[in-house]
CSV table of C-alpha atoms in Angstrom, one decimal:
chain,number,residue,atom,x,y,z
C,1,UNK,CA,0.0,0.0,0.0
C,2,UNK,CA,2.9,2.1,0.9
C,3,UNK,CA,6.2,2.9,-0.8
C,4,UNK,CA,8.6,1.6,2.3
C,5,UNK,CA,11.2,3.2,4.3
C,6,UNK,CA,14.5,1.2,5.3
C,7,UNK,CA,13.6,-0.9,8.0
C,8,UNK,CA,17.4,-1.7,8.6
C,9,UNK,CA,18.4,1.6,10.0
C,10,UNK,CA,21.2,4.5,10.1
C,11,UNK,CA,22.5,2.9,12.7
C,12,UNK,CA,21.3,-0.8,12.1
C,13,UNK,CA,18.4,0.5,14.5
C,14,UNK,CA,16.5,-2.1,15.9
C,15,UNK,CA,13.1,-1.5,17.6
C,16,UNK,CA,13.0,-2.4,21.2
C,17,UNK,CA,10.2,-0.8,22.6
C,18,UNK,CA,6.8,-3.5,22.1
C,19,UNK,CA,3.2,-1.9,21.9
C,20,UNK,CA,1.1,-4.7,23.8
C,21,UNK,CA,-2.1,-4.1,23.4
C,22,UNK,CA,-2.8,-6.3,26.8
C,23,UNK,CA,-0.4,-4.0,28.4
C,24,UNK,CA,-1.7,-0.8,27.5
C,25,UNK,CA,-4.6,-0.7,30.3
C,26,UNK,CA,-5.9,1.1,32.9
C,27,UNK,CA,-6.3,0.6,36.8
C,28,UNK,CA,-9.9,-0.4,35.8
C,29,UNK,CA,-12.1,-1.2,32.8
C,30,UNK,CA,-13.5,1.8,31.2
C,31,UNK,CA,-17.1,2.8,32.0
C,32,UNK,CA,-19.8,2.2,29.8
C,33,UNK,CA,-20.4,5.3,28.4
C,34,UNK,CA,-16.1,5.5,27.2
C,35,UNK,CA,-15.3,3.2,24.4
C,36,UNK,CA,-11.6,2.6,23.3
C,37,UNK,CA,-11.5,3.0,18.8
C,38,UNK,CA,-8.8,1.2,17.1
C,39,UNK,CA,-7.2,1.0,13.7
C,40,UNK,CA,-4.2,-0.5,12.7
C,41,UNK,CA,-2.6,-0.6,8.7
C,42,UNK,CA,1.0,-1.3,7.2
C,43,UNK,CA,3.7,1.2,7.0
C,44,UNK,CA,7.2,1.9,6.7
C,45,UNK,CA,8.2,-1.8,6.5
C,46,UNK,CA,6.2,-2.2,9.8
C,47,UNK,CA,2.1,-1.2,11.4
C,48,UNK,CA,1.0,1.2,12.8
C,49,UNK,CA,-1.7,0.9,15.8
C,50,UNK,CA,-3.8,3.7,16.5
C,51,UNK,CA,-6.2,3.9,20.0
C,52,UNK,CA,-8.6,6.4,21.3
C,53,UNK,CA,-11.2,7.4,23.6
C,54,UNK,CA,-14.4,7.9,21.8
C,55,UNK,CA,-16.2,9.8,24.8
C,56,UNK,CA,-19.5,10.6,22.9
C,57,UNK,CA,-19.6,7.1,22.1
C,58,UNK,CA,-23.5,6.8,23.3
C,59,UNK,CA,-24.2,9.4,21.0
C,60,UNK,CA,-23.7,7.6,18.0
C,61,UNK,CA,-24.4,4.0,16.9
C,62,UNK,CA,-22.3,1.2,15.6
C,63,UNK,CA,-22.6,2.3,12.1
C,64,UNK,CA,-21.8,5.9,12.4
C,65,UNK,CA,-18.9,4.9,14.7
C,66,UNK,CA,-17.1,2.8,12.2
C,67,UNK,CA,-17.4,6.0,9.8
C,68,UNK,CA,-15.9,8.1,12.1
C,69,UNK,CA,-12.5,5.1,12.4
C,70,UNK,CA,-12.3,4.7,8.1
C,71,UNK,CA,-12.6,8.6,8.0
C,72,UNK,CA,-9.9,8.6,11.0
C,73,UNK,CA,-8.0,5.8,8.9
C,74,UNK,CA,-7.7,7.6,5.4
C,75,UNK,CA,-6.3,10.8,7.1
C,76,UNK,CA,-3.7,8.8,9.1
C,77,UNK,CA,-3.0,7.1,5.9
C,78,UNK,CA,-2.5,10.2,3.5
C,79,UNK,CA,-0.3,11.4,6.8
C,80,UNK,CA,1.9,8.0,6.1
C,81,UNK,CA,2.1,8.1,2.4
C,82,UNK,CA,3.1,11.6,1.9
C,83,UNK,CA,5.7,10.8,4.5
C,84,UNK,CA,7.1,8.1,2.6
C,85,UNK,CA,7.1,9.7,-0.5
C,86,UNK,CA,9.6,12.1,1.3
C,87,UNK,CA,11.6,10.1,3.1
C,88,UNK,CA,11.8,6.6,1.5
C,89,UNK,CA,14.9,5.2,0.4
C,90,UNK,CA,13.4,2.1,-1.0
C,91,UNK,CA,10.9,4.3,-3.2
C,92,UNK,CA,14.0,5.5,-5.8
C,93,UNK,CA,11.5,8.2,-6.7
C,94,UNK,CA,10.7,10.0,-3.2
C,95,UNK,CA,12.3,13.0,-2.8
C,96,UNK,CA,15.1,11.5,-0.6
C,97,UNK,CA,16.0,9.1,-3.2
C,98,UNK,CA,16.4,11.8,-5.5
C,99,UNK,CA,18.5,13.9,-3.7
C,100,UNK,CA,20.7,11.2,-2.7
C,101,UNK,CA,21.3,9.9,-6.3
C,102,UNK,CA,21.8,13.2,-8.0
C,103,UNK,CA,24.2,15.2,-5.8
C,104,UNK,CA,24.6,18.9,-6.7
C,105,UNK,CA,26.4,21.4,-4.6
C,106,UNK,CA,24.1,23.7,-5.2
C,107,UNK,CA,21.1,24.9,-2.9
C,108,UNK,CA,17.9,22.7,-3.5
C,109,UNK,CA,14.6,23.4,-2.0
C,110,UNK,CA,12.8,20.3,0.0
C,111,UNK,CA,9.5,19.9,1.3
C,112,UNK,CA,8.4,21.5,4.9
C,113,UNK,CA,8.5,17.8,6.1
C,114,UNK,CA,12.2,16.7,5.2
C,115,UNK,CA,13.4,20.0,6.2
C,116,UNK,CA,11.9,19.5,9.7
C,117,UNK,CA,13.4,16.1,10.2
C,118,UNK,CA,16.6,17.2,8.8
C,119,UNK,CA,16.9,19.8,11.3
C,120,UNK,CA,16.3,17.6,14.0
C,121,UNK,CA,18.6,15.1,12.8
C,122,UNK,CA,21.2,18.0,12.7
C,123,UNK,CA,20.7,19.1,16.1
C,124,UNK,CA,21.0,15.5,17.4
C,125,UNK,CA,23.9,15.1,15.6
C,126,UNK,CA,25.7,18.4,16.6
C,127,UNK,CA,24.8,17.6,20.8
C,128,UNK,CA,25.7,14.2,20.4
C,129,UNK,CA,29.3,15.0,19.1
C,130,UNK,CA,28.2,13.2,16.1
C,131,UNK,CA,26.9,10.0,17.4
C,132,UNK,CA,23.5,10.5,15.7
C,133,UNK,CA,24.2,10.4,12.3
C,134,UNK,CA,22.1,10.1,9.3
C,135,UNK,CA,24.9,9.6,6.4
C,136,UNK,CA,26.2,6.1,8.3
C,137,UNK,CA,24.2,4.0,5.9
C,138,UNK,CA,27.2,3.0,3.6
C,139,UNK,CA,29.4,1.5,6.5
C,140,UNK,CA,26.0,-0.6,7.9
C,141,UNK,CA,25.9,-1.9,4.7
C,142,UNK,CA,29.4,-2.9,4.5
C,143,UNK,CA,28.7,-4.9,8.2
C,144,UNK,CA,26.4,-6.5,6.4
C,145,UNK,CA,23.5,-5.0,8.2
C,146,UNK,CA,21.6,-3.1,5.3
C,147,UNK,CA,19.3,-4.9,2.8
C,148,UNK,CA,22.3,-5.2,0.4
C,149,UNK,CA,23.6,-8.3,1.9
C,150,UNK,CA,24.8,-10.4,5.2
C,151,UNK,CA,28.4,-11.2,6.3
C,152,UNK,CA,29.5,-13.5,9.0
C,153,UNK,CA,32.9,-11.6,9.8
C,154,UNK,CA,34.2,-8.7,9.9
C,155,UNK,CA,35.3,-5.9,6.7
C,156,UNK,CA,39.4,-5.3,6.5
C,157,UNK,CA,39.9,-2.3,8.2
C,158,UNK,CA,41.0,-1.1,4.3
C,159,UNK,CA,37.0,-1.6,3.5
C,160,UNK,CA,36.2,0.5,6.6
C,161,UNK,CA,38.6,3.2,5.9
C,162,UNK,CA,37.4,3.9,2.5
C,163,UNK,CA,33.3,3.9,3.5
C,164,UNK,CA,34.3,6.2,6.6
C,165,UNK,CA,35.1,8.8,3.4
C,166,UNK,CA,31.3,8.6,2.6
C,167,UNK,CA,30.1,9.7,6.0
C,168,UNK,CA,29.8,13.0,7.9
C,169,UNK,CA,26.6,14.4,8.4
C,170,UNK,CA,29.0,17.5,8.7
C,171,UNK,CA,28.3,18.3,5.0
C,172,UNK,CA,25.0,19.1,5.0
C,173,UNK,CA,23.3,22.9,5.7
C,174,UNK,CA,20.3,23.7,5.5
C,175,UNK,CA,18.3,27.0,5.4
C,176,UNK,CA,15.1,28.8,4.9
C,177,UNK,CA,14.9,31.7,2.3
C,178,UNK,CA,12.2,33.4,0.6
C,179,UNK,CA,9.5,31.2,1.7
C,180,UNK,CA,11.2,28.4,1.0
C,181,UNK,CA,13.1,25.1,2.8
C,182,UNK,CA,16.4,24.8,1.1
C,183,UNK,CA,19.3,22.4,2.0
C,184,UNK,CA,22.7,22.1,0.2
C,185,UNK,CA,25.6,19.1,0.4
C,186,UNK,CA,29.2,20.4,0.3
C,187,UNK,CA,30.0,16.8,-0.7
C,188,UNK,CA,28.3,13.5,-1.9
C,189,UNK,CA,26.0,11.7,0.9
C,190,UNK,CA,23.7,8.8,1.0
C,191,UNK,CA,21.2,10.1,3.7
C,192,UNK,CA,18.8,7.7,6.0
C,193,UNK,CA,16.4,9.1,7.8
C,194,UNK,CA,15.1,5.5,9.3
C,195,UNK,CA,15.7,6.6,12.8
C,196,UNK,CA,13.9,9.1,13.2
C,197,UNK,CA,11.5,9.4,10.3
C,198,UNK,CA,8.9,6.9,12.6
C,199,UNK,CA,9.1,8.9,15.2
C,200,UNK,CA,8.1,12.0,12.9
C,201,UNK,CA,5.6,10.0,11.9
C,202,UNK,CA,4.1,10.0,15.1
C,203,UNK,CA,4.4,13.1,15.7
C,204,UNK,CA,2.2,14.3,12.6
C,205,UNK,CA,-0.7,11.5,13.5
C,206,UNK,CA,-1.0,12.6,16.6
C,207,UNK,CA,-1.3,16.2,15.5
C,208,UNK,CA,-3.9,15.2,13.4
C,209,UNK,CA,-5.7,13.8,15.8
C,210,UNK,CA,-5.8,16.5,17.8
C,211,UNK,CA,-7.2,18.5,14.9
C,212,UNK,CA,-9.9,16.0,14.7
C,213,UNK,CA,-10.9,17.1,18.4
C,214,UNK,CA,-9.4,13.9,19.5
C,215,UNK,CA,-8.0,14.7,23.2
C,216,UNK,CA,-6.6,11.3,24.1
C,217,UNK,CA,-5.1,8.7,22.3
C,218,UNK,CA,-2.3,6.5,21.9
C,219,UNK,CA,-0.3,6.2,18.6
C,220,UNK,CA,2.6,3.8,17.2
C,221,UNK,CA,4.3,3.1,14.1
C,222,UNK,CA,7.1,0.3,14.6
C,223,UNK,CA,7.8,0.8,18.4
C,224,UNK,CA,7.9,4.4,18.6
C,225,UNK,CA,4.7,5.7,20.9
C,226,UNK,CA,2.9,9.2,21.4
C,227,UNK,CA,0.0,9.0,24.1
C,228,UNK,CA,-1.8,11.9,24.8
C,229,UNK,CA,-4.6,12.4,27.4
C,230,UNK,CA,-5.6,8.9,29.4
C,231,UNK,CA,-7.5,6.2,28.5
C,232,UNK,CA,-10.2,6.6,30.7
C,233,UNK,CA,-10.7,7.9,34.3
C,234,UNK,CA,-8.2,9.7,34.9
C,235,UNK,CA,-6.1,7.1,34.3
C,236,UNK,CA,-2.5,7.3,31.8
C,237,UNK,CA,-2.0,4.6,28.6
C,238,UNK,CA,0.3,1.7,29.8
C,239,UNK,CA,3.3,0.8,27.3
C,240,UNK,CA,5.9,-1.7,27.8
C,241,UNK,CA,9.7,-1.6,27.2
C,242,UNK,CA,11.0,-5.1,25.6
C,243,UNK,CA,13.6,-6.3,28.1
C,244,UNK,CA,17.1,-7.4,25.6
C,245,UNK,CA,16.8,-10.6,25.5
C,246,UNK,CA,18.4,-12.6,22.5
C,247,UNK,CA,15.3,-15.0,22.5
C,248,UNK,CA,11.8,-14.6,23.1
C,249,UNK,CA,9.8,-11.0,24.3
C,250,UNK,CA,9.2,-9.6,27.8
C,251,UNK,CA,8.6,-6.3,29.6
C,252,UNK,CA,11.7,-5.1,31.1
C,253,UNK,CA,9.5,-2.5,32.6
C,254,UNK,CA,5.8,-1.3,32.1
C,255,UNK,CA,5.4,2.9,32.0
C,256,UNK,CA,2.5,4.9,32.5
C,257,UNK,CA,2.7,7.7,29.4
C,258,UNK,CA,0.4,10.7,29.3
C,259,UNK,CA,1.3,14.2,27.1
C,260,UNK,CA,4.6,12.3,26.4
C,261,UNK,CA,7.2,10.2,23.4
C,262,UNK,CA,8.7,6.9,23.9
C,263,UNK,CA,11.1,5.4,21.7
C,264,UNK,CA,13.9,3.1,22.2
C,265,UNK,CA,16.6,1.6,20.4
C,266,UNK,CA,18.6,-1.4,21.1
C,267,UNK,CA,21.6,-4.2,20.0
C,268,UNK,CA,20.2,-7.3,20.9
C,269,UNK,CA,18.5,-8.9,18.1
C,270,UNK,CA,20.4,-7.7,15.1
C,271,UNK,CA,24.3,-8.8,15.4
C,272,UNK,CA,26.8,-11.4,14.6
C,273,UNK,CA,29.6,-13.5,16.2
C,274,UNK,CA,33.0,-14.1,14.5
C,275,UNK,CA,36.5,-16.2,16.9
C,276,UNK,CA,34.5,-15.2,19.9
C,277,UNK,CA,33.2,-11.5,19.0
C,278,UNK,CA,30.0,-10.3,19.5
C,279,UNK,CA,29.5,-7.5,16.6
C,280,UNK,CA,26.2,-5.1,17.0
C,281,UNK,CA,24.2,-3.5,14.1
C,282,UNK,CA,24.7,-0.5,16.1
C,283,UNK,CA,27.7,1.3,13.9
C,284,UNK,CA,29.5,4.0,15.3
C,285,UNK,CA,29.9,6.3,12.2
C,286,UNK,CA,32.8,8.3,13.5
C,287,UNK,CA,34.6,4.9,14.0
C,288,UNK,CA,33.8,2.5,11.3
C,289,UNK,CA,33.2,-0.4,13.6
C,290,UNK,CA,30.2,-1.5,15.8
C,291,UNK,CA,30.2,0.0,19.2
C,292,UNK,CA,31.8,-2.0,21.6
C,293,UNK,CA,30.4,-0.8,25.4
C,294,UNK,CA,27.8,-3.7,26.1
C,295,UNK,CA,24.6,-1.4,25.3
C,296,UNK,CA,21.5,-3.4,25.3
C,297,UNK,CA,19.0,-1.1,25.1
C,298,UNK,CA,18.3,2.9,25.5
C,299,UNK,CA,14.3,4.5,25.8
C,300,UNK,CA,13.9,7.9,26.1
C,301,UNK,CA,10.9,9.5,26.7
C,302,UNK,CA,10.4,13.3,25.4
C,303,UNK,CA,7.4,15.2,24.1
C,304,UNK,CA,8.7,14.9,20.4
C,305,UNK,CA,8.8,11.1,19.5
C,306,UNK,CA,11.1,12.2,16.7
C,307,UNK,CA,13.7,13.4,18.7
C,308,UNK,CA,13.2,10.7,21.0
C,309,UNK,CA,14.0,8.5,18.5
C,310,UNK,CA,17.0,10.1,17.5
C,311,UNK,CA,18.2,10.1,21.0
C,312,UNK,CA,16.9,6.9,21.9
C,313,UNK,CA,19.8,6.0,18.8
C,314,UNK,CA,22.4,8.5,19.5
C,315,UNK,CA,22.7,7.5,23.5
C,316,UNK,CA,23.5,3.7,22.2
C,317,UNK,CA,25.9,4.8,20.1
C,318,UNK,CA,27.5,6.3,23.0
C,319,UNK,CA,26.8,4.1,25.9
C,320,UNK,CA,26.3,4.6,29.4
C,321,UNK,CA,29.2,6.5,30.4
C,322,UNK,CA,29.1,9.1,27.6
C,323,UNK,CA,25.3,8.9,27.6
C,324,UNK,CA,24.3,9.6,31.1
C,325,UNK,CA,26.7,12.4,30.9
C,326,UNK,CA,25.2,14.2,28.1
C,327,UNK,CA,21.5,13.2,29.1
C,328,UNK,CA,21.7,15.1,32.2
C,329,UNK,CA,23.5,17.8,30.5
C,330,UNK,CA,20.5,18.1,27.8
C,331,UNK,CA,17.8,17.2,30.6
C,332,UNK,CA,17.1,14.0,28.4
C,333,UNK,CA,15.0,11.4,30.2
C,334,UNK,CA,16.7,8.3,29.3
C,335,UNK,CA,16.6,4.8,31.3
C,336,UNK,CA,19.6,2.3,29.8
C,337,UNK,CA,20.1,-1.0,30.1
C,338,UNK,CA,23.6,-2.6,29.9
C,339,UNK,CA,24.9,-6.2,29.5
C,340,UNK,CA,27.0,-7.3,31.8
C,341,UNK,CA,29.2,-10.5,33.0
C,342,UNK,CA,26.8,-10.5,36.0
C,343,UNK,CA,23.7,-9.8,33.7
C,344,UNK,CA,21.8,-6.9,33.0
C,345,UNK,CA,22.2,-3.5,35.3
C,346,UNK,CA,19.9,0.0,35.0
C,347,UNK,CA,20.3,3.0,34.7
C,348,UNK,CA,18.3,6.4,34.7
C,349,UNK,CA,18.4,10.0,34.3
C,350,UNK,CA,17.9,12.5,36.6
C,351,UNK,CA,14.6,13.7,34.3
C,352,UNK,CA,13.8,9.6,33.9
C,353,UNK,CA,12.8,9.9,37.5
C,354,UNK,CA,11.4,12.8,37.5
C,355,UNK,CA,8.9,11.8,35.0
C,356,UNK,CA,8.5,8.3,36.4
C,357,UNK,CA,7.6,10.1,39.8
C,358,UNK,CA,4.7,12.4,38.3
């Protein structure tokens, strides 16, 4: 139905964060007079599930109800195909196909949307000393972590070396001038927005929603969740975060989320062993090589699920040392988990607890 984005991303990003629908409850069933709408559809390689509280539900009858959800339906999926027509890169016409297939040095003018998540991407990128990088794509690939193809050891460093001259999200500016959204490449780049076009993504539905004089819902698209409002008395949505286990799904830890993004990102699913090594999908792209600290997993929760996304991405580049430090310098509610010898150990943010407290 859709044209698809990457689902291997930047970064070899690798969903973590579930949406379990018997999760996501309340302290009680929901009166009789509140009734919880769903819809669900493909998108971007993955679903997306959409929930919300239909308060004049007694107003209306069954039939008139299921208008309201296809009419709710066709908006969210407009919302998802204009968004992959921007941001694709397995549509080789969207407009992020083009750009990266026919570099020009020149300015170019983009669309509102890819400017937006550009400039996100960029500030990501800059706070996170470049550890959030959207021009990493050609060195995942050579890990054999893209779509192109699979290895079971390592690239010579000579590989490596050359594919680091490909990346640097340091190239790219972007501006705004005469009306319009312009951005310009100094040099040649592949650009990916996979880790943080989802959370976008979100960000636009539940927008929408709002428009529609929707006042709470819950929204996901591959892992990343908005929820806005409560489901019903007062009481938040309930999401769970995947705990890293190689095999099978569990809840590492169940969140109440009102007025607030989740996203996380994690290692523990997408990798390869080679004389002992345990190699990540998660590529550093100012190293060449898969990150090395023992970083399951990394959720952070912030009122934009696209820049929870990204972060959620750049802290497990980083790992927990580097991460914690920068995520209380930013105020970034972030909760990692890190493999060790002994198991798994936690740890939060300063604004992590905060949040978790209120």
């Amino acid at each position: 139905m859709f044209s698809l984005l990457r689902t291997s991303p930047l970064v070899g990003r690798l969903v973590g964060l579930f949406f379990l629908s018997l999760l996501m409850i309340s302290g009680c069933s929901p009166t009789p007079e509140i009734v919880i709408e769903k819809i669900t559809g493909p998108t971007m390689g993955t679903e997306y599930h959409i929930s919300w509280v239909n308060k004049s539900s007694a107003q209306y009858d069954e039939v008139e109800r299921a208008a309201q959800r296809l009419q709710i339906q066709q908006g969210v999926d407009e919302i998802l195909s204009a968004i992959n027509e921007s941001m694709s890169t397995y549509d080789q016409q969207s407009e992020l196909s083009l750009l990266n297939s026919h570099f020009t040095p020149e300015w170019q003018t983009v669309t509102g949307d890819l400017y937006r998540v550009l400039s996100m991407a960029m500030e990501v990128h800059d706070q996170s000393m470049a550890a959030f990088d959207v021009t990493v794509g050609p060195l995942v690939n050579l890990w054999g972590f893209g779509p192109e193809k699979h290895v079971q050891q390592p690239p010579q460093s000579e590989e490596i070396q050359a594919k680091l001259q490909q990346v640097g999200a340091g190239v790219i500016r972007l501006r705004q001038r005469d009306g319009q959204f312009q951005l310009k490449l100094q040099q040649p780049r592949y650009i990916d927005l996979s880790a943080i076009a989802k959370g976008y993504a979100v960000d636009v539905i539940g927008q929408y929603l709002s428009r529609q004089g929707i006042d709470d819902y819950l929204v996901e698209v591959g892992g990343e969740i908005i929820a806005q409002g409560n489901k019903a008395l007062d009481t938040p949505w309930r999401i769970a975060v995947e705990a890293p286990n190689d095999q099978g799904r569990s809840a590492q830890m169940i969140i109440p989320l009102s007025n607030m993004g989740v996203a996380t990102s994690g290692d523990y699913r997408n990798f390869f062993q080679y004389e002992g090594n345990r190699f990540s999908h998660t590529i550093d792209g100012r190293t060449g090589y898969p990150v090395k600290h023992g970083l399951a997993s990394v959720s952070v929760l912030h009122e934009s699920v696209a820049m929870a996304d990204a972060w959620a991405t750049a802290l497990t580049v980083l790992g927990v040392k580097e991460g914690l430090v920068i995520a209380e310098q930013l105020n970034l509610a972030a909760f990692f988990i890190q493999r060790t010898d002994n198991g798994f150990e936690q740890y939060t943010s300063s604004q992590f607890k905060q949040l978790r407290k209120n």
